[in-house]
Short mmCIF file of C-alpha atoms in Angstrom, two decimals:
data_model
loop_
_atom_site.label_atom_id
_atom_site.label_comp_id
_atom_site.label_asym_id
_atom_site.label_seq_id
_atom_site.Cartn_x
_atom_site.Cartn_y
_atom_site.Cartn_z
CA MET A 189 0.02 -0.45 0.12
CA PHE A 190 2.53 2.60 0.80
CA ARG A 191 4.76 1.46 -2.32
CA ASN A 192 1.78 2.78 -3.94
CA LYS A 193 1.93 6.49 -2.17
CA PRO A 194 3.64 7.97 -5.35
CA LYS A 195 1.53 6.94 -7.98
CA LEU A 196 -1.59 7.97 -6.45
CA ALA A 197 0.49 11.42 -5.47
CA ILE A 198 1.35 11.48 -9.14
CA GLY A 199 -2.04 10.57 -10.30
CA ALA A 200 -3.50 12.73 -8.49
CA GLY A 201 -0.95 15.44 -9.37
CA LEU A 202 -1.69 14.90 -13.32
CA LEU A 203 -5.81 14.56 -12.64
CA LEU A 204 -5.56 17.72 -10.89
CA VAL A 205 -3.36 19.73 -13.58
CA PHE A 206 -6.13 18.25 -16.04
CA THR A 207 -9.08 19.60 -14.15
CA LEU A 208 -7.06 22.98 -14.01
CA PHE A 209 -6.62 23.47 -17.71
CA VAL A 210 -8.86 21.28 -19.57
CA GLY A 211 -12.26 21.90 -19.90
CA ILE A 212 -15.59 20.64 -21.60
CA ASP A 213 -18.18 23.50 -22.93
CA MET A 214 -21.60 21.97 -23.62
CA GLU A 215 -22.20 24.88 -26.65
CA PRO A 216 -25.53 25.23 -28.57
CA VAL A 217 -26.23 23.79 -31.84
CA LEU A 218 -30.02 24.85 -33.69
CA SER A 219 -30.80 22.51 -35.90
CA ASP A 220 -34.00 21.89 -38.16
CA HIS A 221 -35.78 24.51 -34.95
CA GLU A 222 -34.59 22.36 -32.44
CA LEU A 223 -31.64 23.59 -29.89
CA THR A 224 -28.84 20.79 -28.62
CA THR A 225 -25.75 20.61 -27.24
CA VAL A 226 -22.26 19.73 -28.53
CA PRO A 227 -19.45 18.83 -26.02
CA VAL A 228 -16.75 20.67 -27.42
CA PRO A 229 -13.54 19.76 -25.29
CA PHE A 230 -10.90 22.60 -25.05
CA ILE A 231 -7.96 24.17 -23.17
CA LYS A 232 -8.61 26.40 -20.40
CA ARG A 233 -6.55 30.13 -20.90
CA GLN A 234 -6.82 30.49 -17.29
CA PRO A 235 -6.45 27.68 -14.68
CA ALA A 236 -10.37 26.76 -13.04
CA LEU A 237 -11.65 23.78 -11.47
CA ALA A 238 -14.75 23.79 -13.05
CA LEU A 239 -15.00 20.44 -16.02
CA VAL A 240 -18.24 20.92 -17.58
CA PHE A 241 -18.82 24.86 -18.74
CA SER A 242 -21.83 26.40 -20.99
CA LEU A 243 -22.46 29.80 -22.75
CA PRO A 244 -24.01 31.73 -19.55
CA VAL A 245 -26.26 33.41 -21.59
CA GLU A 246 -29.01 33.14 -23.91
CA PRO A 247 -27.42 32.78 -27.29
CA PHE A 248 -29.54 35.82 -28.85
CA ARG A 249 -27.59 38.25 -26.91
CA VAL A 250 -24.09 36.72 -27.69
CA MET A 251 -25.86 37.37 -31.99
CA HIS A 252 -27.22 40.66 -31.12
CA HIS A 253 -24.39 42.73 -28.62
CA ASP A 254 -26.84 43.03 -25.96
CA THR A 255 -25.80 45.86 -24.75
CA ASP A 256 -28.42 45.23 -22.05
CA MET A 257 -27.52 42.56 -20.60
CA PRO A 258 -28.41 42.02 -16.72
CA ASP A 259 -24.94 42.47 -14.10
CA VAL A 260 -25.47 38.70 -13.40
CA LYS A 261 -24.92 37.66 -16.45
CA ARG A 262 -22.73 39.78 -17.87
CA LEU A 263 -20.24 38.39 -15.10
CA ALA A 264 -20.68 35.08 -15.97
CA LEU A 265 -20.26 35.96 -19.57
CA GLN A 266 -16.74 37.49 -18.80
CA ARG A 267 -16.02 34.60 -15.96
CA TYR A 268 -16.47 31.96 -18.99
CA CYS A 269 -14.91 34.36 -21.76
CA ALA A 270 -11.90 35.04 -19.49
CA VAL A 271 -11.32 31.26 -19.57
CA ARG A 272 -12.81 29.48 -22.58
CA PHE A 273 -10.64 32.23 -25.01
CA GLY A 274 -8.99 34.67 -22.96
CA GLU A 275 -10.81 37.76 -24.23
CA SER A 276 -12.15 40.53 -23.27
CA GLU A 277 -15.72 40.86 -23.31
CA VAL A 278 -16.46 42.54 -26.82
CA ASP A 279 -13.44 40.42 -28.59
CA CYS A 280 -15.27 37.38 -27.11
CA LEU A 281 -18.86 38.39 -28.49
CA ALA A 282 -17.22 38.65 -31.44
CA THR A 283 -16.21 35.09 -31.33
CA LEU A 284 -18.80 33.66 -29.90
CA GLU A 285 -21.17 35.15 -32.40
CA GLY A 286 -18.93 33.34 -35.20
CA ARG A 287 -19.05 30.17 -33.70
CA LEU A 288 -23.00 30.41 -33.34
CA ARG A 289 -23.28 31.06 -36.62
CA GLU A 290 -21.21 27.79 -37.39
CA SER A 291 -24.11 26.36 -35.21
CA GLY A 292 -26.81 27.34 -36.76
CA PHE A 293 -27.94 30.42 -35.14
CA TYR A 294 -28.55 33.61 -38.06
CA LYS A 295 -30.62 37.01 -37.10
CA ALA A 296 -33.93 37.43 -38.98
CA GLU A 297 -32.60 39.73 -41.28
CA MET B 287 -74.68 79.48 -47.01
CA SER B 288 -75.94 78.47 -50.60
CA ASP B 289 -76.96 75.03 -52.33
CA VAL B 290 -75.58 73.98 -54.84
CA ARG B 291 -78.78 71.90 -55.97
CA THR B 292 -81.07 75.32 -56.00
CA ASP B 293 -78.21 78.14 -56.82
CA ASP B 294 -78.35 79.93 -59.97
CA LEU B 295 -75.47 79.05 -60.98
CA LYS B 296 -75.35 81.69 -63.51
CA THR B 297 -75.86 84.56 -60.75
CA GLY B 298 -74.73 83.75 -57.13
CA SER B 299 -71.60 82.20 -55.72
CA PHE B 300 -71.80 78.19 -54.53
CA ASP B 301 -70.06 75.94 -51.94
CA THR B 302 -68.95 72.84 -53.08
CA TRP B 303 -69.33 69.56 -51.45
CA ALA B 304 -65.90 69.78 -49.84
CA THR B 305 -67.44 73.20 -48.87
CA ILE B 306 -70.71 71.86 -47.36
CA GLU B 307 -69.17 69.06 -45.58
CA ALA B 308 -66.35 71.31 -44.29
CA LYS B 309 -69.01 73.29 -42.74
CA ARG B 310 -71.64 71.21 -41.69
CA ALA B 311 -68.94 68.72 -39.58
CA GLU B 312 -67.35 72.77 -37.97
CA ALA B 313 -71.01 73.25 -36.85
CA VAL B 314 -71.82 69.37 -35.15
CA LYS B 315 -68.30 69.59 -33.72
CA THR B 316 -66.63 66.34 -35.14
CA VAL B 317 -64.23 64.80 -33.46
CA THR B 318 -61.30 62.95 -35.33
CA VAL B 319 -60.66 59.79 -34.24
CA LYS B 320 -57.71 57.68 -34.96
CA VAL B 321 -57.52 54.43 -36.02
CA ASP B 322 -54.75 51.80 -35.34
CA HIS B 323 -55.85 49.60 -38.60
CA LYS B 324 -52.59 47.39 -37.87
CA ALA B 325 -54.10 46.50 -34.51
CA ALA B 326 -57.84 46.15 -36.15
CA THR B 327 -56.68 44.08 -38.88
CA ARG B 328 -54.44 42.04 -36.23
CA GLN B 329 -58.35 41.64 -33.72
CA ALA B 330 -60.63 41.36 -37.64
CA ILE B 331 -58.04 38.29 -38.47
CA ILE B 332 -58.55 36.23 -35.22
CA VAL B 333 -62.24 37.26 -35.19
CA ALA B 334 -62.84 35.59 -38.37
CA ILE B 335 -61.07 32.77 -37.46
CA ARG B 336 -62.98 32.04 -34.73
CA LYS B 337 -65.96 33.23 -36.29
CA ALA B 338 -65.00 30.27 -39.00
CA GLY B 339 -65.55 27.51 -35.56
CA ILE B 340 -61.51 27.51 -35.20
CA PRO B 341 -60.47 27.33 -31.57
CA LEU B 342 -57.62 29.85 -30.79
CA MET B 343 -55.71 31.51 -28.24
CA THR B 344 -54.45 35.03 -28.34
CA ARG B 345 -50.41 35.80 -26.67
CA SER B 346 -52.20 37.04 -23.26
CA GLU B 347 -54.65 33.90 -23.12
CA TRP B 348 -52.33 31.49 -23.43
CA LYS B 349 -49.16 33.91 -21.58
CA ALA B 350 -46.99 34.08 -24.05
CA LYS B 351 -43.91 35.70 -22.42
CA PRO B 352 -42.64 39.35 -23.28
CA SER B 353 -40.28 39.23 -25.93
CA ALA B 354 -36.39 39.86 -24.75
CA ARG B 355 -35.86 42.09 -28.15
CA SER B 356 -37.32 42.45 -31.61
CA ASP B 357 -36.36 42.42 -34.63
CA GLY B 358 -38.85 45.56 -35.57
CA PRO B 359 -41.83 46.14 -37.00
CA ASP B 360 -43.01 44.00 -40.69
CA TRP B 361 -46.54 44.02 -42.24
CA ASP B 362 -46.70 44.15 -46.68
CA TYR B 363 -46.71 40.11 -46.38
CA SER B 364 -46.70 38.58 -49.16
CA ALA B 365 -45.37 35.13 -48.31
CA ILE B 366 -46.70 32.44 -45.87
CA VAL B 367 -44.32 29.77 -44.82
CA ILE B 368 -45.32 26.52 -43.79
CA HIS B 369 -43.22 24.73 -40.89
CA HIS B 370 -43.74 22.06 -38.76
CA ALA B 371 -41.58 22.04 -35.32
CA GLY B 372 -38.81 19.14 -34.66
CA ASN B 373 -38.44 15.63 -34.58
CA SER B 374 -39.24 15.98 -30.42
CA TYR B 375 -42.19 17.55 -31.13
CA SER B 376 -45.19 14.28 -30.61
CA CYS B 377 -48.96 15.30 -30.92
CA SER B 378 -49.29 12.71 -28.17
CA ALA B 379 -48.11 16.18 -25.70
CA ASP B 380 -49.96 19.08 -24.45
CA GLY B 381 -50.52 22.10 -27.04
CA ALA B 382 -50.56 23.96 -24.38
CA GLU B 383 -47.02 22.65 -22.91
CA LEU B 384 -45.47 22.56 -26.92
CA ILE B 385 -46.02 25.57 -27.69
CA ARG B 386 -44.38 26.71 -24.50
CA LYS B 387 -41.10 24.43 -25.85
CA ALA B 388 -41.00 26.65 -28.92
CA GLU B 389 -41.14 29.57 -26.82
CA ASP B 390 -38.67 28.85 -24.83
CA THR B 391 -35.82 27.27 -27.56
CA ASP B 392 -36.93 30.75 -29.19
CA ILE B 393 -36.27 33.49 -27.13
CA ALA B 394 -32.94 31.51 -26.47
CA SER B 395 -32.28 31.90 -29.78
CA PHE B 396 -34.19 35.22 -31.44
CA GLY B 397 -34.97 36.93 -28.28
CA HIS B 398 -38.79 35.89 -29.34
CA ILE B 399 -40.86 33.63 -30.75
CA SER B 400 -39.78 33.16 -34.04
CA TYR B 401 -43.32 32.03 -35.88
CA HIS B 402 -46.39 34.06 -35.77
CA TYR B 403 -49.43 31.03 -35.57
CA ALA B 404 -49.12 27.58 -34.09
CA ILE B 405 -51.49 25.30 -34.69
CA ASP B 406 -51.74 21.85 -31.86
CA CYS B 407 -53.22 18.58 -33.07
CA LYS B 408 -56.00 19.21 -31.47
CA GLY B 409 -56.56 22.03 -34.38
CA THR B 410 -56.09 24.79 -31.43
CA ILE B 411 -54.09 27.89 -33.18
CA TYR B 412 -52.09 29.76 -31.32
CA GLU B 413 -50.99 33.47 -31.97
CA ALA B 414 -47.48 33.35 -31.70
CA LEU B 415 -45.92 36.64 -32.76
CA ASP B 416 -47.92 39.32 -33.15
CA ILE B 417 -48.41 39.62 -36.67
CA ARG B 418 -47.25 43.50 -36.44
CA GLU B 419 -43.42 42.16 -35.80
CA LYS B 420 -41.26 40.64 -37.83
CA GLY B 421 -40.87 37.01 -37.56
CA ALA B 422 -37.60 34.85 -37.52
CA HIS B 423 -38.47 31.59 -39.24
CA LEU B 424 -36.33 31.70 -41.64
CA LYS B 425 -32.59 32.07 -41.88
CA ALA B 426 -31.78 35.66 -42.80
CA ALA B 427 -35.38 36.65 -45.16
CA ASN B 428 -38.13 37.19 -42.98
CA THR B 429 -39.46 40.41 -44.12
CA GLY B 430 -43.18 40.49 -45.79
CA LYS B 431 -43.59 36.26 -44.36
CA ILE B 432 -45.92 34.65 -42.37
CA GLY B 433 -44.76 31.78 -40.22
CA ILE B 434 -46.61 28.98 -38.96
CA VAL B 435 -45.93 26.17 -37.25
CA PHE B 436 -47.55 22.56 -36.53
CA LEU B 437 -46.63 21.36 -32.91
CA SER B 438 -45.67 18.45 -34.40
CA ASP B 439 -42.95 15.81 -36.26
CA PHE B 440 -44.27 15.61 -39.74
CA SER B 441 -40.89 14.78 -41.17
CA LEU B 442 -40.48 10.65 -41.97
CA PRO B 443 -37.08 8.36 -41.06
CA GLY B 444 -34.41 9.73 -43.46
CA GLU B 445 -36.08 12.87 -44.56
CA ALA B 446 -32.95 14.95 -42.91
CA VAL B 447 -30.12 12.85 -44.94
CA ALA B 448 -32.53 13.39 -47.71
CA HIS B 449 -33.23 16.45 -47.73
CA GLY B 450 -31.16 18.39 -44.63
CA PRO B 451 -28.08 20.30 -44.98
CA SER B 452 -25.33 17.89 -46.56
CA LEU B 453 -22.48 16.55 -43.88
CA SER B 454 -19.97 17.88 -46.11
CA ASP B 455 -21.56 22.01 -46.08
CA SER B 456 -22.06 21.11 -42.13
CA PHE B 457 -18.78 20.01 -41.91
CA LYS B 458 -17.32 23.52 -43.55
CA ARG B 459 -18.97 25.48 -41.36
CA GLY B 460 -17.23 23.65 -38.83
CA ALA B 461 -16.38 20.57 -36.57
CA LYS B 462 -19.16 21.17 -34.64
CA ALA B 463 -21.69 21.96 -36.77
CA GLY B 464 -20.62 18.52 -38.45
CA VAL B 465 -21.41 16.48 -35.64
CA ALA B 466 -24.81 18.58 -34.53
CA GLU B 467 -25.58 17.15 -38.14
CA ILE B 468 -24.40 14.09 -37.61
CA LEU B 469 -26.02 13.31 -34.49
CA GLY B 470 -29.59 15.09 -35.59
CA GLN B 471 -29.22 12.71 -39.09
CA ALA B 472 -28.61 9.64 -37.01
CA LYS B 473 -31.65 10.28 -34.70
CA ASP B 474 -33.71 10.96 -37.58
CA THR B 475 -32.70 7.83 -39.08
CA VAL B 476 -34.12 5.37 -36.18
CA SER B 477 -36.90 7.07 -35.37
CA THR B 478 -39.74 5.32 -35.59
CA SER B 479 -42.24 7.55 -34.75
CA TRP B 480 -43.66 10.68 -36.44
CA ASP B 481 -47.02 12.60 -36.68
CA THR B 482 -49.28 12.43 -39.88
CA PRO B 483 -51.79 15.86 -39.94
CA THR B 484 -54.93 15.49 -37.81
CA THR B 485 -58.30 16.74 -39.50
CA PRO B 486 -58.59 19.53 -36.87
CA GLN B 487 -55.09 20.73 -37.75
CA LEU B 488 -56.20 20.88 -41.66
CA ASN B 489 -59.36 23.14 -40.79
CA ALA B 490 -57.65 25.21 -38.66
CA VAL B 491 -54.73 25.60 -41.03
CA ASP B 492 -57.15 25.83 -44.35
CA VAL B 493 -59.17 28.63 -42.63
CA LEU B 494 -56.32 31.02 -41.00
CA VAL B 495 -54.66 30.44 -44.30
CA LYS B 496 -57.98 31.74 -46.46
CA THR B 497 -58.48 34.40 -43.37
CA LEU B 498 -54.88 35.78 -44.14
CA VAL B 499 -54.99 36.15 -47.84
CA GLU B 500 -58.31 38.15 -47.51
CA TYR B 501 -56.52 40.30 -45.20
CA PHE B 502 -53.27 40.27 -46.80
CA LYS B 503 -51.74 40.23 -50.51
CA ILE B 504 -50.49 36.66 -50.32
CA ALA B 505 -48.65 35.61 -53.67
CA MET B 506 -46.51 32.42 -52.69
CA LEU B 507 -46.80 30.13 -49.97
CA GLY B 508 -44.14 27.18 -48.98
CA GLY B 509 -42.92 24.70 -47.11
CA HIS B 510 -39.75 26.09 -45.26
CA ARG B 511 -37.54 23.13 -47.17
CA GLU B 512 -39.01 25.08 -50.54
CA PHE B 513 -37.48 28.71 -49.17
CA ALA B 514 -34.57 27.22 -47.93
CA SER B 515 -33.87 25.33 -51.37
CA ALA B 516 -34.73 28.34 -52.91
CA ASN B 517 -31.63 30.34 -51.00
CA ASP B 518 -29.15 27.07 -51.50
CA GLN B 519 -29.78 26.07 -48.22
CA GLY B 520 -31.03 22.63 -46.95
CA ARG B 521 -33.60 21.81 -44.81
CA ALA B 522 -36.08 18.46 -43.36
CA CYS B 523 -38.89 20.84 -42.24
CA PRO B 524 -41.85 20.78 -42.63
CA GLY B 525 -41.68 17.13 -43.69
CA ALA B 526 -43.46 15.40 -46.40
CA HIS B 527 -46.49 15.45 -44.92
CA GLY B 528 -45.81 19.49 -44.24
CA LEU B 529 -45.23 20.24 -47.53
CA LYS B 530 -48.24 17.94 -48.83
CA ILE B 531 -50.30 20.94 -46.88
CA ALA B 532 -48.79 23.35 -48.42
CA ARG B 533 -49.20 22.06 -51.75
CA ASP B 534 -52.72 21.70 -51.50
CA LEU B 535 -53.20 25.27 -49.87
CA ARG B 536 -50.98 26.27 -52.62
CA ASP B 537 -53.58 24.51 -55.14
CA ARG B 538 -56.65 26.02 -52.95
CA TYR B 539 -56.11 29.74 -52.99
CA GLY B 540 -53.56 29.54 -56.53
CA LEU B 541 -50.85 30.40 -54.68
CA ASP B 542 -47.10 30.33 -56.35
CA VAL B 543 -43.95 28.17 -55.25
CA PRO B 544 -41.79 29.30 -54.05
CA LYS B 545 -38.40 31.29 -55.95
#
């Protein structure tokens, strides 16, 4: 049992490093009027303990760069953007809009 | 005041009909009433549908959630687009539950419900988006188009593969879109249940289209797939059953195919 201790410690350390720097983003996809999510693994731009992430605001707020977002949502989006893309809110909204367009989201015109 | 019917036109002065009417209006203190013709038309459509015996729930009656944003006004409608709500919808569920589900999806995606009217399997019409507002039921081409959705799954197994976006096109948009399309096509291919249009649904859409054609200069009607194909996009919606409904309505009301 004692002989396995170093291995366990290394394993736990690797798991911690993996958790700190690798995440899974459940990205929204709009297909034929239905909203689903697809898991997308990613390297975190800032260490964080959470493993599973999702866009913290509704996709329409990203598509239309909503400036009247409630503060709670804005803060959550800023945290998500920092970990997911290492970007400020403005740059992140542009990145996210591109990703949402790829995933079937669109504007009415 | 003179009267054109009795005055001697050769010698006396006289008032025109317009002047007489203006003087009369002044005398009886006429009040000008402004009528919002768009609101009145919305109401007239609701009344006409109910008068034809079709149950209709207005937005306030089914307690629609307020929109988070608007895509702006729209009014001069020239086309009607028929949709089905998708593979996860079924006539075994309650209509009120399904309209709420469509509302939640659309508010998250567009900030407002995307269709103007929804029809459940019992033939109840739900006023979805106010007819004075622009819809979001087509990709980037909604101006002048009324969206009607059946709260049903009208596509047969394999339609997503045959008519949806191709895998190569989806992967061109990105790996995520490709994976989502593969999952969607797999789900559609192994699907063992779908809905066939019910008689109350067919009666409801017939009355709805007949009414809309009376109030707007509608020239074109088609399924979502037909409008998407006209723009080089693939779509399974509104499924084989939905497309047949669109063809029948076009024939009945002399409307054109989407171009």
